[in-house]
Short mmCIF file of C-alpha atoms and ligand atoms in Angstrom, two decimals:
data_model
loop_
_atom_site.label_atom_id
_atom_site.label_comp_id
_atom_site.label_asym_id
_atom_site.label_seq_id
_atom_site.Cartn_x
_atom_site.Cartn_y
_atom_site.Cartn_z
CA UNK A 351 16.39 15.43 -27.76
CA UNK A 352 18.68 12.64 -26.78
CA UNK A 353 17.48 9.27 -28.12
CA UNK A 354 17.04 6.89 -25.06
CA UNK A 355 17.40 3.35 -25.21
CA UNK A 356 16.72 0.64 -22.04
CA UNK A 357 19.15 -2.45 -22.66
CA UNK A 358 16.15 -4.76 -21.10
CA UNK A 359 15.71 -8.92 -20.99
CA UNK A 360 14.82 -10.08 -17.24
CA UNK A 361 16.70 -13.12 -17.74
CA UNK A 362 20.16 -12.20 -15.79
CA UNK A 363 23.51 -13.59 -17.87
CA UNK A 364 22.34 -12.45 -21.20
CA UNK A 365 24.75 -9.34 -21.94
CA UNK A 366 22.57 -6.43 -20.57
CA UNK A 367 25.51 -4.65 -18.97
CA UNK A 368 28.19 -5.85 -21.25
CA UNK A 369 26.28 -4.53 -24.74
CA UNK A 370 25.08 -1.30 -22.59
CA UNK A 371 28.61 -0.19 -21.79
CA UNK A 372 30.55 -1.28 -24.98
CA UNK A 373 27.43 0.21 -26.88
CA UNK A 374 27.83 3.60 -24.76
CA UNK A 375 31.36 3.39 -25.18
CA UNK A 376 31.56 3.78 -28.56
CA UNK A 377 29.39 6.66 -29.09
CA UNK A 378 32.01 9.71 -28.36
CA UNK A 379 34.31 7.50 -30.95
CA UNK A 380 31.40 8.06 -33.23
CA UNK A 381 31.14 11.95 -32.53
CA UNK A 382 28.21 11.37 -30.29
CA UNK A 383 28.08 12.20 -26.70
CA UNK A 384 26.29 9.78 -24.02
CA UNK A 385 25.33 9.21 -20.45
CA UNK A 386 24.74 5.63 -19.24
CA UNK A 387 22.31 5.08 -16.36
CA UNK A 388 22.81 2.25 -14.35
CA UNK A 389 19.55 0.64 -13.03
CA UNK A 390 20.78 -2.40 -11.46
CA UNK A 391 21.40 -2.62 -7.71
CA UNK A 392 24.10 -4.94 -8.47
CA UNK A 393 26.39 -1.79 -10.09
CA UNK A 394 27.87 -3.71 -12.80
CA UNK A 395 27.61 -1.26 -15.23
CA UNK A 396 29.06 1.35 -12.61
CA UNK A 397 32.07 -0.64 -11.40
CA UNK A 398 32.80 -2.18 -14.91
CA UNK A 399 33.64 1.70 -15.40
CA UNK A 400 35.77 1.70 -12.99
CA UNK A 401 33.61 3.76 -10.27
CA UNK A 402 33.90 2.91 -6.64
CA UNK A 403 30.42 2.66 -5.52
CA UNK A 404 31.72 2.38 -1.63
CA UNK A 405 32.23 5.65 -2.50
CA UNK A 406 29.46 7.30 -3.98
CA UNK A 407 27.60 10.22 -2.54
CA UNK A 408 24.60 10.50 -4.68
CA UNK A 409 23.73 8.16 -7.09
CA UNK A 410 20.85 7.18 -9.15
CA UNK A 411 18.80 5.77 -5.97
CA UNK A 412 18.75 9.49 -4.29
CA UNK A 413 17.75 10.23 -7.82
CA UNK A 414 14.74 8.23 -8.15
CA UNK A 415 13.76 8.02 -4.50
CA UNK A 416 14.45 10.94 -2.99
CA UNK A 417 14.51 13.18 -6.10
CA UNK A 418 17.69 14.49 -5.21
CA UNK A 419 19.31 16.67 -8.55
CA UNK A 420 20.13 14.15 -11.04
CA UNK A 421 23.28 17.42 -12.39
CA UNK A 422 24.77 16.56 -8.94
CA UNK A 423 24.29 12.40 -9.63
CA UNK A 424 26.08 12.03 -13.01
CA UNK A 425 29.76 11.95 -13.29
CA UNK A 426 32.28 11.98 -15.86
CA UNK A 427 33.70 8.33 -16.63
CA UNK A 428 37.31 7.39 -17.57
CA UNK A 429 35.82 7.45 -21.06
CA UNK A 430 36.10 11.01 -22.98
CA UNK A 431 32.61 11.83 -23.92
CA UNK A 432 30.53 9.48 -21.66
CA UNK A 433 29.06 10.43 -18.61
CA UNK A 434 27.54 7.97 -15.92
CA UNK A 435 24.88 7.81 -13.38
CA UNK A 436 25.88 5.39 -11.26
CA UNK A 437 23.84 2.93 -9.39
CA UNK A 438 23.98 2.16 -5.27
CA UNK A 439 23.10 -0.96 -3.15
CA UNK A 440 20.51 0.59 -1.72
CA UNK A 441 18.53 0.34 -5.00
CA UNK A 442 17.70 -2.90 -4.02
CA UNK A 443 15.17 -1.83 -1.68
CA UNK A 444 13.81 0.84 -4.28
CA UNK A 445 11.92 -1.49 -5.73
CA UNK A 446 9.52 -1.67 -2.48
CA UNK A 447 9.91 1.91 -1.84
CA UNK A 448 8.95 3.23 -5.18
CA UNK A 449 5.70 1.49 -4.01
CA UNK A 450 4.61 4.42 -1.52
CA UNK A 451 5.86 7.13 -4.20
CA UNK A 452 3.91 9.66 -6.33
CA UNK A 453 4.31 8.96 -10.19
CA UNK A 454 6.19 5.95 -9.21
CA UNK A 455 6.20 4.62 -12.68
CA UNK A 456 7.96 8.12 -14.07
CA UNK A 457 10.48 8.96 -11.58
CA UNK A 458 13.50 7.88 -13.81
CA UNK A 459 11.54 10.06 -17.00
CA UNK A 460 11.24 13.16 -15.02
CA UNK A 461 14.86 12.78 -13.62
CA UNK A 462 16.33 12.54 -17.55
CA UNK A 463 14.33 15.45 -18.24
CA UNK A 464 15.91 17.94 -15.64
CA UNK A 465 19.15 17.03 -17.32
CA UNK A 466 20.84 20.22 -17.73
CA UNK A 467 23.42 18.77 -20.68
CA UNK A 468 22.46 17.98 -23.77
CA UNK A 469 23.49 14.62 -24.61
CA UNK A 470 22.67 12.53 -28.10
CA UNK A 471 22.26 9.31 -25.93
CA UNK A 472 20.90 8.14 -23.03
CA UNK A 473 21.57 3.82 -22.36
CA UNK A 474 20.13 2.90 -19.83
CA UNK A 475 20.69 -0.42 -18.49
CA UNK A 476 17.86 -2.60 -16.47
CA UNK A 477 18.04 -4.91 -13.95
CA UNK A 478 16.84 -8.16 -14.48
CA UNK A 479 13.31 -8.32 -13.74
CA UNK A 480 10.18 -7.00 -14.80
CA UNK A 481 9.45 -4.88 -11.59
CA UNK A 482 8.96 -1.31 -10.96
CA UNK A 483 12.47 -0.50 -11.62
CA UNK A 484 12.23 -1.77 -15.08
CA UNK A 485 9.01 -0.24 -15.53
CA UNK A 486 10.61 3.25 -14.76
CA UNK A 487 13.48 2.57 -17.50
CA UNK A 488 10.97 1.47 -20.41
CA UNK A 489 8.51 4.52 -19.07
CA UNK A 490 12.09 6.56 -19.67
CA UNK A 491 13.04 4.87 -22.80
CA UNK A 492 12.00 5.02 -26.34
CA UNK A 493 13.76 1.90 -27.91
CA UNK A 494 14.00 -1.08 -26.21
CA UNK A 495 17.14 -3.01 -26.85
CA UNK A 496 16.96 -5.90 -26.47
CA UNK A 497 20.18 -9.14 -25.99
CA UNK A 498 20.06 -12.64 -26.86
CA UNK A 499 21.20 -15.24 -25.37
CA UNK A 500 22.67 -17.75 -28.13
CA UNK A 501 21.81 -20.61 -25.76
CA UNK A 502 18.91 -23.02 -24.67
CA UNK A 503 15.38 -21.44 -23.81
CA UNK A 504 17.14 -17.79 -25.13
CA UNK A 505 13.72 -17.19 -26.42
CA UNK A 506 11.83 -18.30 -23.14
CA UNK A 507 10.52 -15.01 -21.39
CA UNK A 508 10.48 -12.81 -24.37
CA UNK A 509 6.07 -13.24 -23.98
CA UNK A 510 6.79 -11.87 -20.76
CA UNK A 511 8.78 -9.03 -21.94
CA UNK A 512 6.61 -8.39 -24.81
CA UNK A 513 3.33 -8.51 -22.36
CA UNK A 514 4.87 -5.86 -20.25
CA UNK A 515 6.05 -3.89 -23.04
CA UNK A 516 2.23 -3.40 -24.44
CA UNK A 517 1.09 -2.59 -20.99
CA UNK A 518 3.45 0.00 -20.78
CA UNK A 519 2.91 1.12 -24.36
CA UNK A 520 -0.93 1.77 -23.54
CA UNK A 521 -0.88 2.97 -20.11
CA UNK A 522 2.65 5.06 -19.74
CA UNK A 523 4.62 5.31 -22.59
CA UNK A 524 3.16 5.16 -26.58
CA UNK A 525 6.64 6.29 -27.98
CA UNK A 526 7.91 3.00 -26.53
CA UNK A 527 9.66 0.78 -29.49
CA UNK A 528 11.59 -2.48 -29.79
CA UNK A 529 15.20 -0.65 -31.27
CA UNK A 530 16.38 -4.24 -31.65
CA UNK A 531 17.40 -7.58 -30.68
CA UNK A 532 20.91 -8.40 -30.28
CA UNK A 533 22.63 -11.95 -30.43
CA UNK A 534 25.12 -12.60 -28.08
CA UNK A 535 27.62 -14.73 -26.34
CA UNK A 536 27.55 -16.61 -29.68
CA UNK A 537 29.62 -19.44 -30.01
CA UNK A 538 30.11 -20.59 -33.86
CA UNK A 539 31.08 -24.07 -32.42
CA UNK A 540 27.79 -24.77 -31.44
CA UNK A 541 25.47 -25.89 -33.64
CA UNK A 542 22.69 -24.90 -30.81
CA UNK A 543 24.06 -21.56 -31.47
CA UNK A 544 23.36 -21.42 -35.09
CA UNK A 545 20.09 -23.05 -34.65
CA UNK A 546 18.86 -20.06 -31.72
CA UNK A 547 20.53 -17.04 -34.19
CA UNK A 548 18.39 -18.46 -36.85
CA UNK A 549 15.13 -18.80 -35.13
CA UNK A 550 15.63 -15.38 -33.55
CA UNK A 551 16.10 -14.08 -37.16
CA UNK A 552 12.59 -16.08 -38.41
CA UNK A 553 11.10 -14.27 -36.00
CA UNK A 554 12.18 -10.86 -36.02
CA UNK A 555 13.37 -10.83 -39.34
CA UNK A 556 13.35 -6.56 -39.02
CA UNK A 557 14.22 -6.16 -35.59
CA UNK A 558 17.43 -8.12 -35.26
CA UNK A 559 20.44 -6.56 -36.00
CA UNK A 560 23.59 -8.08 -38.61
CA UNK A 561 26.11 -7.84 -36.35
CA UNK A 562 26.31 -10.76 -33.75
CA UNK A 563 28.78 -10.61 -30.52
CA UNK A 564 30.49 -13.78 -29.78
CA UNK A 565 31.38 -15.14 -27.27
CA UNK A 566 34.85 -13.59 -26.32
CA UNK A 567 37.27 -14.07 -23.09
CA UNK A 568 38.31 -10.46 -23.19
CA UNK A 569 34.77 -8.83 -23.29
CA UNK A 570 34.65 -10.89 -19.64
CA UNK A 571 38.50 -9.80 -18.62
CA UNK A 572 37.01 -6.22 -19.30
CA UNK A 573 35.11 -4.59 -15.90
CA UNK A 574 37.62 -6.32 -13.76
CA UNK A 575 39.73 -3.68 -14.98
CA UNK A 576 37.06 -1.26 -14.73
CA UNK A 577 37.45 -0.93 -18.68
CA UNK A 578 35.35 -1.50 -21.91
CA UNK A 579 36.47 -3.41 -24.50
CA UNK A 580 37.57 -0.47 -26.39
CA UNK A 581 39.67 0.61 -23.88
CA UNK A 582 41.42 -2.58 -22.47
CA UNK A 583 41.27 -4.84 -25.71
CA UNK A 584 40.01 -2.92 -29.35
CA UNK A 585 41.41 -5.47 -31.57
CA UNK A 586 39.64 -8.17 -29.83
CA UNK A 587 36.74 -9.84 -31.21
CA UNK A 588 34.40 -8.54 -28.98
CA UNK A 589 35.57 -4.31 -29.55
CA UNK A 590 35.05 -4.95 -33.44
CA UNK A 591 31.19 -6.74 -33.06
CA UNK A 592 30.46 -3.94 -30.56
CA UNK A 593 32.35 -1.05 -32.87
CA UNK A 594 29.66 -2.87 -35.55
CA UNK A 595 26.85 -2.83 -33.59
CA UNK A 596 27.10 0.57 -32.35
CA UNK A 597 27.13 1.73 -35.64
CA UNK A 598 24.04 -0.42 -36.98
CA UNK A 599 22.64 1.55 -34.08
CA UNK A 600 23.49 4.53 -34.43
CA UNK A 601 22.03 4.50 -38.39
CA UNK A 602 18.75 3.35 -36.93
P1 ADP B 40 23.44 -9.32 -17.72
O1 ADP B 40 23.69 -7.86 -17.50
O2 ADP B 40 22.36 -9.59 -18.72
O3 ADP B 40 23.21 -10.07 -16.45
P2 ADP B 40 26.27 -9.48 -18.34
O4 ADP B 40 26.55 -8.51 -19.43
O5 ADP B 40 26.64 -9.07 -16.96
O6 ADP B 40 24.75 -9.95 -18.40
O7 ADP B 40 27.01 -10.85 -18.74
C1 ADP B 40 26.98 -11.97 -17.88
C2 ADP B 40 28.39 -12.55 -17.78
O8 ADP B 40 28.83 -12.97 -19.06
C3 ADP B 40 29.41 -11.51 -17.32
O9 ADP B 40 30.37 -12.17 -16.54
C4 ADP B 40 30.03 -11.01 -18.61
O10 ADP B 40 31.36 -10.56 -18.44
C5 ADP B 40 29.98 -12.25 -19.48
N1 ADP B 40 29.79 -11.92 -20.90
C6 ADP B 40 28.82 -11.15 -21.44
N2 ADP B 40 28.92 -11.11 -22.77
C7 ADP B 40 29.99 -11.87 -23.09
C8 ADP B 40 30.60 -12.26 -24.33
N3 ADP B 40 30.13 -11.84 -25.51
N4 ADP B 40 31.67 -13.07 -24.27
C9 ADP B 40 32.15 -13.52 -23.09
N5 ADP B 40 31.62 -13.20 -21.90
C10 ADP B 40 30.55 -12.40 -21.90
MG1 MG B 41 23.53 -6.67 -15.79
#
């Protein structure tokens, strides 16, 4: 059984996409094979891999909407060892559509289950919002995780998360777990900075993890190239906190 986690926070900006693809990116490094599933209309994850999405065929909206094979969806990325499913435009409008659909909540659950390769992760990365796509990715997921923000109000929202995540965890999904909170785009200049990491820390004390990302030029140079940071950069900053932090994760 693969162990699943959904990269969630609705607040947009935080690091969702960066920490799901240098996070997935490590993995085959690690000996561990992964598939990243990109939830967010907006592709990021998808075209910070270097996938054309003008080109796609099928991709994870055909998946969820019209149940097409998810084998046929997932591709191979420029990464040895990580597969993607990447996301489309049209996912946009999913988030009506799902409306009219059987099971609507569960579509992205049963779609990981017909998987016909075995992999030791699944990241999935959510868009930001709290709607029925996200719903689908927690129903899918069993640890939530979860970034920070090192900045004003990063903690503003996190009731709303935490609301939705009990919902889920009583009605859909009682497997569902936070995996843990990440700090990023941490600048030690800041005093702010400090002051956010440590209150984050008071806290969740259990939850949030050693290693924090900073704030790092070349972790944003990175999908323009269609690259992670392992790839275009890994002496940088940013490849060592997310070497770190994949393998604080992958002890968990
Ligand atoms: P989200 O998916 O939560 O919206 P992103 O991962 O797309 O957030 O990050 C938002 C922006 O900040 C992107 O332009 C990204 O390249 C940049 N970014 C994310 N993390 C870092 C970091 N640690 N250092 C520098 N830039 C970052
Ligand atoms: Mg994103």
């Amino acid at each position: 059984m693969p162990r699943v986690y959904a990269v969630v926070n609705q607040k947009g900006g935080v690091g969702k996409t960066t920490t799901a693809i240098n996070v997935a990116a490590n993995l085959p490094d690690l000996g561990l094979s992964g598939l990243i599933v990109d939830m967010d209309p907006q592709g990021n994850t998808t075209s910070g891999l270097g996938i054309d999405r003008t080109g796609l065929s099928t991709s994870v909206y055909n998946v969820i909407i019209d149940a097409a094979d998810i084998n046929e969806a997932v591709q191979a990325s420029r990464v040895p060892g990580l597969d993607i499913l990447p996301s489309h435009r049209a996912l946009a409008g999913a988030e009506i559509e799902l409306i009219g659909l059987p099971r609507r909540e569960r579509r992205l659950l049963y779609a990981l289950e017909s998987l016909r390769r075995a992999y030791d992760y699944i990241i999935i990365d959510c868009p930001p919002s709290l709607g029925l796509l996200t719903v689908n990715c927690l129903v899918a997921a069993e640890f939530m995780l979860i970034p920070i923000q090192c900045e004003y109000y990063a903690l503003e929202g996190l009731g709303a998360l935490t609301h939705t995540t009990q919902l889920i965890q009583r009605d859909l999904n009682p497997r569902l777990k936070i995996g843990g909170i990440v700090l990023t785009l941490f600048d030690p200049r800041l005093t702010l900075a400090w002051q956010v990491a440590e209150q984050v820390r008071n806290q969740y004390p259990e939850q949030t993890f050693r290693t924090v990302i900073p704030r790092n030029v070349r972790l944003s140079e990175a999908p323009s190239h269609g690259m992670p940071i392992s790839q275009y950069d890994p002496t940088s900053r940013g490849a060592v906190a997310y070497h770190e932090l994949t393998k604080e994760l992958i002890a968990q």
